CSV table of C-alpha atoms in Angstrom, one decimal:
chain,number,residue,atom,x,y,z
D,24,UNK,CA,8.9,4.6,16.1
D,25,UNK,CA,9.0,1.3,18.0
D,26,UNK,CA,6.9,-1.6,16.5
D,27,UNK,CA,8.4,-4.0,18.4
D,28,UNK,CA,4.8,-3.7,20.9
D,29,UNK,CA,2.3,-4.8,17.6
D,30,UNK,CA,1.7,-8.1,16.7
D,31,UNK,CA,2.9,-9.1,13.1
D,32,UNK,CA,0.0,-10.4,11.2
D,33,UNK,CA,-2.7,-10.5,14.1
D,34,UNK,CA,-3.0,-6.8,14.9
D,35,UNK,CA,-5.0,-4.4,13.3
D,36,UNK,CA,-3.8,-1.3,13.6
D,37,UNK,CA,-4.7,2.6,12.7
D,38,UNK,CA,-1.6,4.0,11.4
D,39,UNK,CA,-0.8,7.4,10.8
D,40,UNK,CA,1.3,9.5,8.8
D,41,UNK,CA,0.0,12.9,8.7
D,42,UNK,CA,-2.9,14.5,10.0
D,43,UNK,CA,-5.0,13.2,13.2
D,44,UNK,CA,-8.0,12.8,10.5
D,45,UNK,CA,-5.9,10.2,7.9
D,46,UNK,CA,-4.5,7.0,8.4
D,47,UNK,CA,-5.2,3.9,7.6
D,48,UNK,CA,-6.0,0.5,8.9
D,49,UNK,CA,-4.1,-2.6,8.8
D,50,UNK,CA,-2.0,-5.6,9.3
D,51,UNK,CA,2.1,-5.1,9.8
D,52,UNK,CA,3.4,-8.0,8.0
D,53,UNK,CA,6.7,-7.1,8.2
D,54,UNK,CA,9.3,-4.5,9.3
D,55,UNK,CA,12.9,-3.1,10.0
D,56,UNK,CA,14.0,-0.1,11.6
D,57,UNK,CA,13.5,2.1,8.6
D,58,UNK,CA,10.1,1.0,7.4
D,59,UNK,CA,6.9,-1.2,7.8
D,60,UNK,CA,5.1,-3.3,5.5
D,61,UNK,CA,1.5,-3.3,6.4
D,62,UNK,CA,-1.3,-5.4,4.6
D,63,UNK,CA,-4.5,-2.4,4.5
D,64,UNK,CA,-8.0,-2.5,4.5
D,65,UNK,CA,-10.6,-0.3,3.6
D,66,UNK,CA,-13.2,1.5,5.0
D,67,UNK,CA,-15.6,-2.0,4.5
D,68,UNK,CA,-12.9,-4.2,5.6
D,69,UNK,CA,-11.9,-5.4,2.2
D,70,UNK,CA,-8.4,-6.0,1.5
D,71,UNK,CA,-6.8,-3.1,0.3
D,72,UNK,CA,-3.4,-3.8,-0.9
D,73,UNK,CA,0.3,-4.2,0.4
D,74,UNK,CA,1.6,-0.9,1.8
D,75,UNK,CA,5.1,0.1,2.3
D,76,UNK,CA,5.5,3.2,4.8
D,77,UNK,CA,9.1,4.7,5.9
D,78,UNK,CA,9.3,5.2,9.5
D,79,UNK,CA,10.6,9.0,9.9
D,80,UNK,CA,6.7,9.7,8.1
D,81,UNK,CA,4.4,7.8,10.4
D,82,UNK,CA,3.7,9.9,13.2
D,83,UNK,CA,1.3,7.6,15.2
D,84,UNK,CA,0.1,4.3,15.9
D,85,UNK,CA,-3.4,3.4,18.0
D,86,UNK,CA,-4.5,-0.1,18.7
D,87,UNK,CA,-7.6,-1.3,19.9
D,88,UNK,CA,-10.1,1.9,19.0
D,89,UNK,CA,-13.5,1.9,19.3
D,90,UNK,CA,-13.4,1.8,15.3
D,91,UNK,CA,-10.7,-0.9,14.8
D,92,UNK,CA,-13.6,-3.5,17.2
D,93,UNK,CA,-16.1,-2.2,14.3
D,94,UNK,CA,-13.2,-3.2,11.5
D,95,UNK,CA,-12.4,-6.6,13.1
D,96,UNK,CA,-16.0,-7.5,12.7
D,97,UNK,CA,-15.8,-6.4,9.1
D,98,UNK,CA,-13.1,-8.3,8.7
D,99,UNK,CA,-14.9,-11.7,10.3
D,100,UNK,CA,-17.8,-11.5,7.6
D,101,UNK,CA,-15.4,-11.1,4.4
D,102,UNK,CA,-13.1,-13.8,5.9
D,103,UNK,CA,-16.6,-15.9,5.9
D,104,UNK,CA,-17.6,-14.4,2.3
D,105,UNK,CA,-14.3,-15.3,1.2
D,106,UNK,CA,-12.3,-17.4,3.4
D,107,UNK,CA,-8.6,-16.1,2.1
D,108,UNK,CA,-5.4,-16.0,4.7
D,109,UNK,CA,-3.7,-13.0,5.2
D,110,UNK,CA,-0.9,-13.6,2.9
D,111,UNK,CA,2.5,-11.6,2.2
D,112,UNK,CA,4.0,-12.5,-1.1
D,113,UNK,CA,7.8,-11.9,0.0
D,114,UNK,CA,9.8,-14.2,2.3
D,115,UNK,CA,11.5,-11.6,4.4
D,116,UNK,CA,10.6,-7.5,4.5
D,117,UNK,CA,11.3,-6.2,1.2
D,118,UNK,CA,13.6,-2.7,0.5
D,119,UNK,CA,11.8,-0.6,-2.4
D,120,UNK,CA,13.9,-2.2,-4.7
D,121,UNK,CA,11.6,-5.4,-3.7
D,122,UNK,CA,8.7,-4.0,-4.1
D,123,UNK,CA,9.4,-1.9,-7.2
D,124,UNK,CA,10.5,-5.5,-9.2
D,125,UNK,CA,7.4,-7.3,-7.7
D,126,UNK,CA,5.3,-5.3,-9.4
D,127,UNK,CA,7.1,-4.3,-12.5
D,128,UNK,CA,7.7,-8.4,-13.2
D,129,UNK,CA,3.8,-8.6,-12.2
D,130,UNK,CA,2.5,-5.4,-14.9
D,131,UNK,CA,1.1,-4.2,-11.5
D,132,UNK,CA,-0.2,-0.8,-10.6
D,133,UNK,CA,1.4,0.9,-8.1
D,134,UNK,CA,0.4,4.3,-5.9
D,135,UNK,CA,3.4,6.3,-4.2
D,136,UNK,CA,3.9,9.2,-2.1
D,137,UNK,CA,7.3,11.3,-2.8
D,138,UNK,CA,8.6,14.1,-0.8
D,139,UNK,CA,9.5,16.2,-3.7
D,140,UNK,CA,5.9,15.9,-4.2
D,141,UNK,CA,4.2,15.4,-0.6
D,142,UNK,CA,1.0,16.8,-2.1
D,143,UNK,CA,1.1,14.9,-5.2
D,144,UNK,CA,0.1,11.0,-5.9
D,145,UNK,CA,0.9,9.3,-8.1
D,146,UNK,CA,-0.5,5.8,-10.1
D,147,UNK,CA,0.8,3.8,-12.8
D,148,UNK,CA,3.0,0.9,-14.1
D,149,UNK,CA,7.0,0.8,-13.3
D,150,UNK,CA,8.8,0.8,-16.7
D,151,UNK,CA,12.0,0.9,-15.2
D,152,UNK,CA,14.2,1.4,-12.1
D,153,UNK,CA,17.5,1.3,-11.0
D,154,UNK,CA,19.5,2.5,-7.9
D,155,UNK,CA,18.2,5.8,-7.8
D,156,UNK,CA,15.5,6.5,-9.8
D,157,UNK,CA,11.9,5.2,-11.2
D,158,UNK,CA,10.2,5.6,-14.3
D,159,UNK,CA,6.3,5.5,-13.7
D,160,UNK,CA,4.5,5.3,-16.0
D,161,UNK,CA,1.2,7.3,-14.9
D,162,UNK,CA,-2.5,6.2,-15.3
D,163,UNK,CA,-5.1,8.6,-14.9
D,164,UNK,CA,-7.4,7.4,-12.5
D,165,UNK,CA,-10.8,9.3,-14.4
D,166,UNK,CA,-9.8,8.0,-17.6
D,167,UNK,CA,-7.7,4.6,-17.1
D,168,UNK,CA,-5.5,5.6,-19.9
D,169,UNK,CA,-2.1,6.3,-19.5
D,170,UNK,CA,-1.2,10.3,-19.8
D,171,UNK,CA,2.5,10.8,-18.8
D,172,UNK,CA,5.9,9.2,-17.5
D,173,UNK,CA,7.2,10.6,-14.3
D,174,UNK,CA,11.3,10.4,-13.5
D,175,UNK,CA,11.3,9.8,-9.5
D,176,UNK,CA,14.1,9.6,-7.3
D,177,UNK,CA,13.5,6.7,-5.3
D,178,UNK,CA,15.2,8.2,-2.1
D,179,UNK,CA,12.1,10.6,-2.2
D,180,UNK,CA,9.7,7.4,-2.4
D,181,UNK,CA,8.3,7.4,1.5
D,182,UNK,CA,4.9,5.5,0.3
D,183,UNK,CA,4.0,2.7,-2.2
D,184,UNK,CA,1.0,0.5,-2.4
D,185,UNK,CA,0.6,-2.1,-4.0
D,186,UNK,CA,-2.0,-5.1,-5.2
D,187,UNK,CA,-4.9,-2.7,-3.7
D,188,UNK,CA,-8.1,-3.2,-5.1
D,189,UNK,CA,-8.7,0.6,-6.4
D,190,UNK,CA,-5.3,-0.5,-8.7
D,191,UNK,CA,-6.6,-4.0,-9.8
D,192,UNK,CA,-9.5,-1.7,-11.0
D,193,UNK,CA,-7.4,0.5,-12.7
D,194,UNK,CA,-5.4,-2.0,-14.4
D,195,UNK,CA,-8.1,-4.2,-15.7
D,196,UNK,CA,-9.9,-1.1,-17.1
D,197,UNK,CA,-6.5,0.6,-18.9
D,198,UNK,CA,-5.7,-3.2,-20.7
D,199,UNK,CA,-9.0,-2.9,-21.6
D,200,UNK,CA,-8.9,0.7,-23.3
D,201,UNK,CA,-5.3,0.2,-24.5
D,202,UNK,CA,-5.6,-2.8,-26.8
């Protein structure tokens, strides 16, 4: 996919990566040929994290919908409410390996998508990585509390987000049950 046509940091943009009725809506921040890092928002224009997205798994990008003029105007009030840049915490586009030590060396939450598991996703705290694999571990997202530690490949890794506001959530309320 070509990405060279979008705007870094000024377009938003409905990006897909499976069916016509998913995808989500954001900012590309940065990107290489293999990936795109894309600031998201929700469905009320609030910021919803940093998402990393290989490529070979996005299977469209639309510009300019009737819905995105609705989300730019969403956007405009919480940039009034709040008044906060669009920033991107990394000086050039991060690998995985990036993204994974930002939020290990932050306790941050993270959500990811793996092939070996396209069905499957998965939330927690990184406990360790290394060239090939990931130890997550997992936070239940009904309870807050951590129930298991998943072995990942990080090869099968396709999506990650990170610093969303659903995870913020999810942190704050599993230090609060774990003390």
């Amino acid at each position: 996919m070509n990405f060279d046509t979008y705007k870094i940091k000024d377009e938003l943009l409905e990006i897909y990566s499976g069916s016509e009725e998913t995808f989500c809506v954001g900012k590309i921040l940065s990107q290489n040929r293999d990936s795109i890092l894309f600031r998201s928002y929700d469905a009320q224009g609030k910021n919803d994290g940093l998402h990393f997205i290989k490529s070979s798994h996005i299977s469209e990008i639309k510009s300019n919908t009737q819905y995105l003029r609705k989300m730019q105007l969403y956007l405009a009030y919480w940039r009034e409410q709040e008044d906060a840049p669009l920033t991107n915490p990394f000086k050039k586009h991060p690998a995985l390996s990036g993204l994974l030590a930002y939020a290990m060396e932050n306790k941050k939450i993270i959500t990811v998508f793996c092939s070996s598991k396209p069905d499957e996703l998965l939330t927690g705290y990184v406990e360790i990585y290394d060239n090939k694999k990931i130890k997550l571990n997992c936070v239940d997202m009904e309870t807050a509390c951590i129930y298991e530690t998943a072995t990942l490949l990080k090869e099968d890794i396709f999506y990650l987000e990170v610093d969303s506001l659903d995870n913020e959530l999810l942190k704050y309320a599993n230090e609060k049950i774990e003390r």
